[in-house]
Coordinates of C-alpha atoms and ligand atoms in Angstrom, one line a residue:
Chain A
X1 CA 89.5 25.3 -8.1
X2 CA 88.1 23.7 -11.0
X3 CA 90.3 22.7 -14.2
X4 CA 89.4 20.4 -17.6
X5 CA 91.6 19.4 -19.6
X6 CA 91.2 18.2 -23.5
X7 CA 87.8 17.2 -21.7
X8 CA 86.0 14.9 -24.4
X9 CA 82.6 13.3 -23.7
X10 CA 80.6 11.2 -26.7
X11 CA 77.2 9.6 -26.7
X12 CA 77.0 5.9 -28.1
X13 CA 73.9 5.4 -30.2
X14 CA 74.2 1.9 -32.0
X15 CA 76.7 2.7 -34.5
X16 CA 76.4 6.8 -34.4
X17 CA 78.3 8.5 -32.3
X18 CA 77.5 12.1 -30.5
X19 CA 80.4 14.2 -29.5
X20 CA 78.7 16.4 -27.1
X21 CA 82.0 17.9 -25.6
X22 CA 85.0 17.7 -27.9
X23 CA 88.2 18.5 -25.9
X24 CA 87.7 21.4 -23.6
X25 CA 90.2 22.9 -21.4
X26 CA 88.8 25.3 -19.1
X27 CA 90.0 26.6 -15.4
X28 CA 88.4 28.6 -12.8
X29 CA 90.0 29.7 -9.7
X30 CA 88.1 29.8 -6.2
X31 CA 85.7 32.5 -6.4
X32 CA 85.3 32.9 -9.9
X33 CA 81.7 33.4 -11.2
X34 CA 81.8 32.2 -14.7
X35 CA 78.7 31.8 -16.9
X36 CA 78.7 29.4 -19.6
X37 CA 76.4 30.3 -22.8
X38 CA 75.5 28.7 -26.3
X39 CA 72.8 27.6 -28.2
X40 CA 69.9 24.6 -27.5
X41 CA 72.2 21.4 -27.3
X42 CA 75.7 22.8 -27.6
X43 CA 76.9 20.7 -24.5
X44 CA 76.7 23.1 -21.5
X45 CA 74.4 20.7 -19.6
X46 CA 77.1 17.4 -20.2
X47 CA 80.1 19.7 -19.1
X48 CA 78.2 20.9 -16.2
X49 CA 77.5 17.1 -15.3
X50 CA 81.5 16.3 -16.1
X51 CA 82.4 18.8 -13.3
X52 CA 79.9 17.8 -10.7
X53 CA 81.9 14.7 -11.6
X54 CA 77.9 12.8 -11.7
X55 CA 79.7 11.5 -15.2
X56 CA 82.9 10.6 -16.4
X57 CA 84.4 11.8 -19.4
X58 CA 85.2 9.6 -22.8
X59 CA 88.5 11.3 -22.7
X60 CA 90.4 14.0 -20.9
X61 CA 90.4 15.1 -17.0
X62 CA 88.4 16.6 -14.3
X63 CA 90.5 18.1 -12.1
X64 CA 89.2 19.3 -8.5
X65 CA 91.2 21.7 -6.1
X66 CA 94.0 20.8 -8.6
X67 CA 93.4 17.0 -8.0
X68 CA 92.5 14.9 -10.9
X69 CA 89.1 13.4 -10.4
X70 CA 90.1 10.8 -12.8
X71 CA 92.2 8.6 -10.1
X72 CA 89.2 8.2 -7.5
X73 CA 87.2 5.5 -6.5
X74 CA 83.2 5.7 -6.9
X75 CA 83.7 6.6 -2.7
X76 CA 86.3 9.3 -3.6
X77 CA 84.2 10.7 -5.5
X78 CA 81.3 10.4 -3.8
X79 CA 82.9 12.7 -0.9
X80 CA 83.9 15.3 -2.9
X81 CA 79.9 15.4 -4.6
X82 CA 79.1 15.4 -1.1
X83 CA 81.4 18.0 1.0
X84 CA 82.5 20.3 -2.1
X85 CA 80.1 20.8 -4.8
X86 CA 76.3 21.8 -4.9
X87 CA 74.3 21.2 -8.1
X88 CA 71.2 22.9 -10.0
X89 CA 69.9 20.1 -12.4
X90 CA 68.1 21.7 -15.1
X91 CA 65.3 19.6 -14.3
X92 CA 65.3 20.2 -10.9
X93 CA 65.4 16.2 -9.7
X94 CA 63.4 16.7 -6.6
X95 CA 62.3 14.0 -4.8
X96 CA 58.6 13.4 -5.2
X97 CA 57.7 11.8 -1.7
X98 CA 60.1 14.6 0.1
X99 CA 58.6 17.5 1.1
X100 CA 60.3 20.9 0.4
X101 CA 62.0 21.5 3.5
X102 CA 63.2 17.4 3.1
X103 CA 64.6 18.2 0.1
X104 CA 66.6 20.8 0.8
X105 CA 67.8 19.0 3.8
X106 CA 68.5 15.8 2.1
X107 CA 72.2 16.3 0.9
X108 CA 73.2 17.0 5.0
X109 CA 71.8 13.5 5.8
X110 CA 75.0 11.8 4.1
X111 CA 77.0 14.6 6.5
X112 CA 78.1 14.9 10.4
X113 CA 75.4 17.6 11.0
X114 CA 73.0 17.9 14.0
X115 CA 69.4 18.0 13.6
X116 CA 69.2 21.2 15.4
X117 CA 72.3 23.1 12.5
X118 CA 70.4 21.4 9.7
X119 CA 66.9 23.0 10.7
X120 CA 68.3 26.2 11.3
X121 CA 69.9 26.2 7.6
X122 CA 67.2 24.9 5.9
X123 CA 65.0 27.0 7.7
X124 CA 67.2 30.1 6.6
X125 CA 67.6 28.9 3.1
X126 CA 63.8 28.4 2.4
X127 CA 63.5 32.2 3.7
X128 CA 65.8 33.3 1.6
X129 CA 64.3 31.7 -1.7
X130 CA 61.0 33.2 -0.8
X131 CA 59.7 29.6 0.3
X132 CA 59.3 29.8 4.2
X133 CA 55.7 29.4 4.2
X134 CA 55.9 26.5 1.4
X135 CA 58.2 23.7 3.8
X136 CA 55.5 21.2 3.8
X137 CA 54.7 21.2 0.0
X138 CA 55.4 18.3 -2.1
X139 CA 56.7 19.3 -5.2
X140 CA 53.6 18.8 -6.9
X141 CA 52.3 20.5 -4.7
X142 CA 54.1 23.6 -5.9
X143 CA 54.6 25.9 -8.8
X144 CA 57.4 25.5 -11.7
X145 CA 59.4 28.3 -10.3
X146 CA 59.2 27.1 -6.7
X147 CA 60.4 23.8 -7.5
X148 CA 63.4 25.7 -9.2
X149 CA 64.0 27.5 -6.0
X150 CA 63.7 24.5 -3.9
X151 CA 66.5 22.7 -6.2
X152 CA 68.8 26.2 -5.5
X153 CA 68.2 26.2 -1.8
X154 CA 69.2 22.5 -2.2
X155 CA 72.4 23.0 -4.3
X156 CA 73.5 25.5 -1.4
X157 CA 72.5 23.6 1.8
X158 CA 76.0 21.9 2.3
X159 CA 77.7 25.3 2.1
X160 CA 80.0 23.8 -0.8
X161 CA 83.1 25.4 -2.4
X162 CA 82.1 24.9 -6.1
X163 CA 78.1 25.6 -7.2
X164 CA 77.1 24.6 -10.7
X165 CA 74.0 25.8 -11.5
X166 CA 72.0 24.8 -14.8
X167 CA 69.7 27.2 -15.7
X168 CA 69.0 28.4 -12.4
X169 CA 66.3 31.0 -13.2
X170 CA 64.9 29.7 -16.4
X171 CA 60.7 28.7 -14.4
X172 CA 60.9 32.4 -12.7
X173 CA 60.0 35.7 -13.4
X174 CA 62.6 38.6 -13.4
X175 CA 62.0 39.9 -9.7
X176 CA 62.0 36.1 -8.4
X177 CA 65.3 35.5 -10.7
X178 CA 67.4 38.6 -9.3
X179 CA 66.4 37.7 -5.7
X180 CA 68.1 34.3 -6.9
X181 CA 70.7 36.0 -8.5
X182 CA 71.6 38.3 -5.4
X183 CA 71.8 35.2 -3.0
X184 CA 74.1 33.5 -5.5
X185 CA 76.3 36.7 -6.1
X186 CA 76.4 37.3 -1.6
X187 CA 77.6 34.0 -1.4
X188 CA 80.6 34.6 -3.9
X189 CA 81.3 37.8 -3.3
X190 CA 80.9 37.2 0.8
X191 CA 82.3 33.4 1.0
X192 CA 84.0 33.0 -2.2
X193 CA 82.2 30.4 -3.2
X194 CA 83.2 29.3 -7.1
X195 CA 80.2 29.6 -9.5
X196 CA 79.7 27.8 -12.5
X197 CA 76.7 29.1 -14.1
X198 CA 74.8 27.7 -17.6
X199 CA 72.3 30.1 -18.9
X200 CA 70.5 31.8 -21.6
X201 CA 69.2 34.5 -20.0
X202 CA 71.2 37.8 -20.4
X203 CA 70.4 39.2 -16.7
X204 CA 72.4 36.4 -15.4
X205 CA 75.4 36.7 -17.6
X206 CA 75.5 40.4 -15.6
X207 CA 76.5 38.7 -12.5
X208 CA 79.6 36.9 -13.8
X209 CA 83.3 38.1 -14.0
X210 CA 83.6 36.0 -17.1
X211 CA 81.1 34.5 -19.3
X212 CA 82.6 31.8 -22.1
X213 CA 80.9 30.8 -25.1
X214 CA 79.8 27.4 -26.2
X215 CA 79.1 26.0 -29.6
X216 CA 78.8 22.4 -30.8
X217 CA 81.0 21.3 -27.9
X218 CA 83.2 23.7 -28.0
X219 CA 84.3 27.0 -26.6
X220 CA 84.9 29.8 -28.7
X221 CA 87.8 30.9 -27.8
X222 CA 87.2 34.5 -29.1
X223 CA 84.2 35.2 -26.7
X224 CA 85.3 35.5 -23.3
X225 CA 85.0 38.5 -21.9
X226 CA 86.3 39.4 -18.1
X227 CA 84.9 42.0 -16.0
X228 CA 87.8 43.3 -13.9
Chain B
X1 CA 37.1 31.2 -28.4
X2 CA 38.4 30.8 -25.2
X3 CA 36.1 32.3 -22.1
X4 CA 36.2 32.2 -18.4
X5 CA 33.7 33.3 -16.1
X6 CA 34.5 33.4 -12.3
X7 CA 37.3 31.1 -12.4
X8 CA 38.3 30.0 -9.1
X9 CA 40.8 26.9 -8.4
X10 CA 41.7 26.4 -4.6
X11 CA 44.1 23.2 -3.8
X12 CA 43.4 21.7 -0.5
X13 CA 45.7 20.5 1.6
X14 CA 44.7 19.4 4.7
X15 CA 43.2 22.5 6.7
X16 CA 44.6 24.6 4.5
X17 CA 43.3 25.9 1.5
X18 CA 44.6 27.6 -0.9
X19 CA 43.5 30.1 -3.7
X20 CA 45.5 29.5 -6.6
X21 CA 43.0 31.8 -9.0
X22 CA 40.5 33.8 -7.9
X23 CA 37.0 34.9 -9.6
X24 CA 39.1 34.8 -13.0
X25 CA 37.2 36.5 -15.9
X26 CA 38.9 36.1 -19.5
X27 CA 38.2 35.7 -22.8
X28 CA 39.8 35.3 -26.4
X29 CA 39.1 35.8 -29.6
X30 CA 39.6 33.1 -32.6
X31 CA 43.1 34.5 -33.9
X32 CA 44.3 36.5 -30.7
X33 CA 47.9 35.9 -29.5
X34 CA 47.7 36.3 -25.5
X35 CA 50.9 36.6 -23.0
X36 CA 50.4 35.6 -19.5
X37 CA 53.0 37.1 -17.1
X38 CA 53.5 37.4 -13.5
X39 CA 55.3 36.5 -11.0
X40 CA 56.6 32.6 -9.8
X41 CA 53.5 30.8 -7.9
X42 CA 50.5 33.4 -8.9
X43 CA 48.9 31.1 -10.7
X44 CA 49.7 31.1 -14.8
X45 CA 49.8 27.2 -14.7
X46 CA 46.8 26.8 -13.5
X47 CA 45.0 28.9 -15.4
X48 CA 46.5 27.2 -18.3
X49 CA 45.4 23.9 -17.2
X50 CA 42.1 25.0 -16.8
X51 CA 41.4 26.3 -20.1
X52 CA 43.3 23.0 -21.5
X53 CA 40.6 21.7 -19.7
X54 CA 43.1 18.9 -18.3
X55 CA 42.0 20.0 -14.8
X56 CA 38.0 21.3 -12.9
X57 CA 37.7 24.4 -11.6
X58 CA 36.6 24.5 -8.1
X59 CA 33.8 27.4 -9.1
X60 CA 32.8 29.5 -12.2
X61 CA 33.3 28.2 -16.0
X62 CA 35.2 28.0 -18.8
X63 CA 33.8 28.0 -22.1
X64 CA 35.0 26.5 -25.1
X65 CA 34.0 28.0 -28.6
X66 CA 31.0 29.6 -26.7
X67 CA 30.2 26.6 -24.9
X68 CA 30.2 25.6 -21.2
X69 CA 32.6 22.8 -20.7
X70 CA 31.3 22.6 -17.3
X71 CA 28.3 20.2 -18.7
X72 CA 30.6 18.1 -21.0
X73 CA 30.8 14.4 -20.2
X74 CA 34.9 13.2 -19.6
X75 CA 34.1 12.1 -23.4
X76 CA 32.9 15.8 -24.5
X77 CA 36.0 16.8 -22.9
X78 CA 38.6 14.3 -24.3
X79 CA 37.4 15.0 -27.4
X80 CA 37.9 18.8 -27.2
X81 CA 41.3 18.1 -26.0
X82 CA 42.1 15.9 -28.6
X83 CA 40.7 17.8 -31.3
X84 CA 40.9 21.6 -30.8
X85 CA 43.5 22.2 -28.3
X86 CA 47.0 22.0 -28.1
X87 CA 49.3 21.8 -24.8
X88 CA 52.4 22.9 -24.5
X89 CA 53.2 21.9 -20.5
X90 CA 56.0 23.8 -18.2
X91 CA 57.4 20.6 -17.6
X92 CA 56.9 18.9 -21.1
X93 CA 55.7 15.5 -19.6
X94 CA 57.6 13.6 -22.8
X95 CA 56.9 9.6 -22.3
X96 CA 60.2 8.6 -22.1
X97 CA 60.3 5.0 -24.0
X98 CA 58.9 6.5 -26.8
X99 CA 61.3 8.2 -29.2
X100 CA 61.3 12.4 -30.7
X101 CA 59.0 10.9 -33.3
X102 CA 56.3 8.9 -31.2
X103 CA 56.3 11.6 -28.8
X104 CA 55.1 14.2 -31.5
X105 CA 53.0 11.3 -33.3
X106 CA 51.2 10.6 -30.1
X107 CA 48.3 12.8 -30.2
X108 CA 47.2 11.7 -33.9
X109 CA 47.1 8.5 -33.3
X110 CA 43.9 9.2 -31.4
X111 CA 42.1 10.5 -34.6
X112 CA 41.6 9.4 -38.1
X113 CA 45.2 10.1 -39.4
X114 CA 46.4 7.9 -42.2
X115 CA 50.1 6.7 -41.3
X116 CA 51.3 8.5 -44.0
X117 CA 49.4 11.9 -43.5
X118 CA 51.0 11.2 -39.5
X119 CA 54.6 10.5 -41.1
X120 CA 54.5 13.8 -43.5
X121 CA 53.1 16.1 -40.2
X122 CA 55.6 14.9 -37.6
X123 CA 58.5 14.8 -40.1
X124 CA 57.6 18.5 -41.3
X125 CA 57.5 19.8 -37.4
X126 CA 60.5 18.5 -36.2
X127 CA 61.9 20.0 -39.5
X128 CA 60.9 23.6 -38.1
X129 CA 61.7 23.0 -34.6
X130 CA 65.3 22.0 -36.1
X131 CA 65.1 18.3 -34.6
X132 CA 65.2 16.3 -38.2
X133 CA 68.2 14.3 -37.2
X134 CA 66.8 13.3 -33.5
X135 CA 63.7 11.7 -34.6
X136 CA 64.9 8.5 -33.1
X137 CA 66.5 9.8 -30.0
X138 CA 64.7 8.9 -26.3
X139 CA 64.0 12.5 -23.8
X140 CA 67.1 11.0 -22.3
X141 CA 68.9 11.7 -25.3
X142 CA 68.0 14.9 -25.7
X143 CA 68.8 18.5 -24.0
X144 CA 66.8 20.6 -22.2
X145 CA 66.3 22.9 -25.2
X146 CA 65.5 19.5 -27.6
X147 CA 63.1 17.9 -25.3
X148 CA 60.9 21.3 -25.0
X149 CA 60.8 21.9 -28.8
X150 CA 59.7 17.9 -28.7
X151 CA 56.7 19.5 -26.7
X152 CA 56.3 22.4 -29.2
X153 CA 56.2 20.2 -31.8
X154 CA 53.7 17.8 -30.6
X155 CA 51.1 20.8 -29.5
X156 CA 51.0 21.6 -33.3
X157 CA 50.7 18.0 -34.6
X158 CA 46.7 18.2 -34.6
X159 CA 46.5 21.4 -36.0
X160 CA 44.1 22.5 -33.2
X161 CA 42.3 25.7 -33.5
X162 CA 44.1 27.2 -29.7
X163 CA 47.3 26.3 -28.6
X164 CA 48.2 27.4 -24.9
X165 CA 52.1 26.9 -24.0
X166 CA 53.3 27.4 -20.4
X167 CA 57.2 29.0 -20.8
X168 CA 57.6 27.0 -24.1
X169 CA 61.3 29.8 -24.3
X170 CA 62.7 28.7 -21.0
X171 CA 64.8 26.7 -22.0
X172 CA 66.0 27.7 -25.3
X173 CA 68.9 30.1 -26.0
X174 CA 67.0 33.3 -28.1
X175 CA 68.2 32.5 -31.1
X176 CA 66.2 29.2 -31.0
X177 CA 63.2 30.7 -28.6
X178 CA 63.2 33.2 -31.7
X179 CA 62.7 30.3 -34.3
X180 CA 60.1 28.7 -32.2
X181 CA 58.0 32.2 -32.0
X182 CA 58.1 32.3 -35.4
X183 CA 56.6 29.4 -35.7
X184 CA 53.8 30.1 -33.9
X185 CA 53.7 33.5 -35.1
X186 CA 53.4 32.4 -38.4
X187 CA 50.4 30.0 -37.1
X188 CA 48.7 32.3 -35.5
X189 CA 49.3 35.1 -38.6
X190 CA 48.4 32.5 -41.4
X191 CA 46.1 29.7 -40.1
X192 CA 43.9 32.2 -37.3
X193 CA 45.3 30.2 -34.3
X194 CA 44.6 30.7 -31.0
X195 CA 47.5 31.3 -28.7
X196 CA 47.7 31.7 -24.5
X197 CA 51.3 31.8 -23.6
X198 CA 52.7 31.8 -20.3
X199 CA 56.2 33.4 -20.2
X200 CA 58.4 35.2 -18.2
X201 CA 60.7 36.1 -21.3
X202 CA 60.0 39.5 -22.3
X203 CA 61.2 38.5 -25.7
X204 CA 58.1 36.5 -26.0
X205 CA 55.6 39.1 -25.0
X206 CA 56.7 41.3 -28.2
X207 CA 55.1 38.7 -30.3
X208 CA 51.1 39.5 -28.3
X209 CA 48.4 41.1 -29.8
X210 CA 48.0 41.4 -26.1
X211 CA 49.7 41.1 -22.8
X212 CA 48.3 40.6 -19.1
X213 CA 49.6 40.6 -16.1
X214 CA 48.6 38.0 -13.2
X215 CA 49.4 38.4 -9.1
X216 CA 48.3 36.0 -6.4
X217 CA 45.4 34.6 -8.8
X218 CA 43.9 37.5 -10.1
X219 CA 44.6 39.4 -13.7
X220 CA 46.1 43.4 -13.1
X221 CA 43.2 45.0 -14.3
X222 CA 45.4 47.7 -15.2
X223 CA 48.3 46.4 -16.7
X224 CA 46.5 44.8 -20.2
X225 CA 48.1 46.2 -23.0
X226 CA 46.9 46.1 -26.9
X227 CA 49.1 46.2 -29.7
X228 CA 46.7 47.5 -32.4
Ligands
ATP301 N1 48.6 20.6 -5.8 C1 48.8 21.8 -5.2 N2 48.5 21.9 -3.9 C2 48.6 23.1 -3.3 N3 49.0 24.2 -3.8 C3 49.3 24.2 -5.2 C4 49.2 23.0 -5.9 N4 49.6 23.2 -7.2 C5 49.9 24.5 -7.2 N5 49.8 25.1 -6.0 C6 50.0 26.5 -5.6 O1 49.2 27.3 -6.5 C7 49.8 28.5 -6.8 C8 49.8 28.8 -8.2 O2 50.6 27.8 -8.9 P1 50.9 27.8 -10.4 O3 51.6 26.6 -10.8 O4 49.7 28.2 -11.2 O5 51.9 29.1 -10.5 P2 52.7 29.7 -11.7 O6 52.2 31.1 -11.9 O7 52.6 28.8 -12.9 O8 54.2 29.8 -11.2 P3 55.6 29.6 -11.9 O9 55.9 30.9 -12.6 O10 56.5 29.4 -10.7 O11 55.5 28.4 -12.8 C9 51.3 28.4 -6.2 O12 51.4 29.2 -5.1 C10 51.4 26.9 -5.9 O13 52.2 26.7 -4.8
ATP302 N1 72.3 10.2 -23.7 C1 72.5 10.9 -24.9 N2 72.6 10.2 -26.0 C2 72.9 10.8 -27.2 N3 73.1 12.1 -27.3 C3 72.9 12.9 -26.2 C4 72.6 12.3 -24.9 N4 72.5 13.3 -24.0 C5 72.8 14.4 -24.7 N5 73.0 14.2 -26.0 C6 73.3 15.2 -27.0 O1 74.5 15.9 -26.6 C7 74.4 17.2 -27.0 C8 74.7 18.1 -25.8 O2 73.7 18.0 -24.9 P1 73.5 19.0 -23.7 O3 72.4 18.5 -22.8 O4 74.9 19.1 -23.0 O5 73.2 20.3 -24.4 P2 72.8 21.8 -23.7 O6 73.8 22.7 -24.2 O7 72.7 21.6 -22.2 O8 71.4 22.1 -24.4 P3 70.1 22.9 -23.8 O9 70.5 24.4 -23.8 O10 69.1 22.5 -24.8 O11 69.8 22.4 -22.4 C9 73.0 17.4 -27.6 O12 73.0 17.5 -29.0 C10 72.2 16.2 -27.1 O13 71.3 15.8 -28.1
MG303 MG1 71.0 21.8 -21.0
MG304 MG1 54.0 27.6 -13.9

C-alpha cells in the first residue's frame, strides 16, 4: 500500500543543513499496522508528513498503492490526501473557529457526500471517541485530550485506506487511550485499513503487527519485530 | 506553599454551564513533588491554571505562600507569576518568531537579570534539556519532543520556588521524559522546589512524594498515596 524508497528529506538553515530522514526504504502492505518508534527528534514526525505526501522529499520516492507520488501534480495529489489517507498531526491542527462536530466534518466537504451521510458519520465518530455530548465546543473550549480525540475522529471521517497517526494518544489517559486504540485496531482488523502509527507510548506498540525503530533518521534495521 | 480552598471553576457557555472543578480543597508543602492524574476532560488543566494563577476561580481561593491571591491587584499577581512560579503549559504556547533561546530567555527579561547572568542561565538549561545545538532554531524548526523541553526549559529559567507542568512527558520518548524528571527531581531534591505535575505517564508518577487522582472536578479522596 505504502512503499519509500532511499527516502531522503533535509532542512535548509542558512548554510547548515539538517538531514532529518537519510534514505529510508520502508513498505507496508494494506492492512498492516506498523508503529514507528525512536527517540525526541529522530524524524518519525517528517516521514509521517513524507507519506501523507503534505511534503516532498529532498531525494527518494513516495510510492502510493504502488504508484510513485513523485510524478503527480499538486491536484494529483491533492486527491489522493483527500480520498486515501487520514492524518493525526501531532499537534492536532484544528481549526479554531470550527466547532468539534465541523471539524471532524471538514475533510468530507472537499468530497461527493450528502449532508444527511456526513451527519450520520460524524455523529457516530464523535460517539465513538467519547465526544457526543462535546459537538458544539470550540476547541478551546475543550480539554487537551479532547482536542486529540477530535483530530482522530477527523483523521477517520473519510473512511481512508491509509491512517497515519502521530502520537495519537500522547494528551489522554490510559482508559481514554485504549478506547482509542480499540477503534483504531476494529477498523484494521474489521476494514483493513493500513495503519501507520508514531509513538512512544509502549501500550500502543501492543496493537501493531510490526513496530520499526528509528534513530537519527534512520531505521535500525535490527529492531523490527513481527507479530505473526 | 500552594493552598486551595473551595476551588470551583465553571465555563459558561451559553445556557450551559459547566463544572470544570468542584469545591477543590488542596494544599502543598515547600518541597513536595505532587502528580495529578485522571482521566481526559476532569479537569487537571484547570486546576493547574488556577494555581498558576493565569486564570480566576469562579468561587473559593487559592493561596499563595499563605496568602489569599484572591485580594491581589493584576500587579500583585503578575508579579507572583513572574517571580515565584513557573508554567509548564499542555500545549507549550512557544512565540513562534522568537528562537529556542528567546523563548527560554523570555521570562527574565521581565526582572533584573544582567544579560550575561540571562546568557549563562538559558545556555546551562538547554544544556540539560539536550537542546545546545538548537538555540537558534524557530518552534517550527523543532519536533514535538524539542519544542516541549523549550517549555521545560523556560519554566526553570527564573528559578521560581513552585513549578506546576501539565503532561511536560507527552511527547518525549522515555529515555528523554526520564532526563527531564531528573531534572526536576534533582530541583525539587537539591533546591526544595515545589512541583504540581499533571501526567498521565505512570513513569512520571514514580518520581511523587505524592500522587492524587482527579474525576469530573473533584480529587479521589481515596486514592492519595504517600511515598514516605
Ligand atoms: N473554555 C471552556 N469552555 C467550556 N468548557 C471548557 C472550557 N475549557 C475546558 N472546558 C471543559 O472543562 C473540563 C476540564 O477541562 P481540563 O482542560 O481541565 O481537563 P484535563 O483534565 O486537563 O483534560 P486532558 O487530560 O484531556 O488534558 C473539560 O470537560 C473541558 O471540556
Ligand atoms: N523546519 C525545520 N528546519 C530545521 N530542522 C527541522 C525542521 N523541522 C524539523 N527539523 C529537525 O528534523 C529532525 C526530525 O524532526 P521530527 O519532527 O521528524 O522528529 P520526531 O522524531 O517527530 O521528534 P519528536 O518525537 O520530538 O516529535 C529534528 O532534529 C528537528 O529538529
Ligand atoms: Mg514528532
Ligand atoms: Mg489538560
Amino acid at each position: 500500500a505504502l512503499e519509500t524508497r532511499a527516502l531522503t528529506k533535509d532542512y535548509l538553515m542558512g548554510k547548515e543543513r539538517v538531514r532529518a530522514l537519510d534514505a529510508v526504504d520502508f513498505s507496508a502492505t494494506q492492512g498492516d499496522f506498523v508503529v514507528i518508534n525512536g527517540p525526541s527528534g529522530s524524524g518519525k514526525s517528517t516521514m509521517l508528513n513524507l507519506l501523507a505526501l503534505i511534503d516532498r522529499p529532498t531525494s527518494g520516492e513516495v510510492l502510493f498503492l504502488g504508484e510513485p507520488t513523485g510524478a503527480l501534480s499538486e491536484g494529483g495529489l491533492a486527491q489522493l490526501r483527500r480520498d486515501q489517507i487520514g492524518l493525526v498531526f501531532q499537534t492536532f491542527n484544528l481549526i479554531p473557529v470550527l466547532s468539534a462536530f465541523e471539524n471532524v466534518e471538514y475533510p468530507l466537504l472537499l468530497t461527493r457526500t450528502s449532508r444527511a451521510e456526513r451527519r450520520r458519520r460524524v455523529g457516530a465518530l464523535l460517539e465513538v471517541v467519547g465526544l457526543a455530548d462535546f459537538a458544539r465546543r470550540r476547541p478551546d473550549e475543550l480539554s487537551g485530550g479532547q482536542r486529540q480525540r477530535v483530530a482522530v475522529a477527523r483523521a477517520l471521517v473519510t473512511q481512508p485506506r491509509v491512517v497515519l497517526a502521530d502520537e495519537p494518544t500522547a494528551n489522554l489517559d490510559s482508559a481514554t487511550g485504549r478506547q482509542i486504540m480499540g477503534l483504531l485496531q476494529g477498523l484494521n482488523q474489521n476494514h483493513c485499513v493500513t495503519f501507520v502509527v508514531v509513538t512512544h507510548d509502549p501500550a500502543v506498540a501492543e496493537y501493531a503487527g510490526r513496530v520499526l525503530a528509528i534513530r537519527d533518521g534512520r531505521f535500525d534495521s535490527g529492531a523490527e519485530h513481527v507479530d505473526p
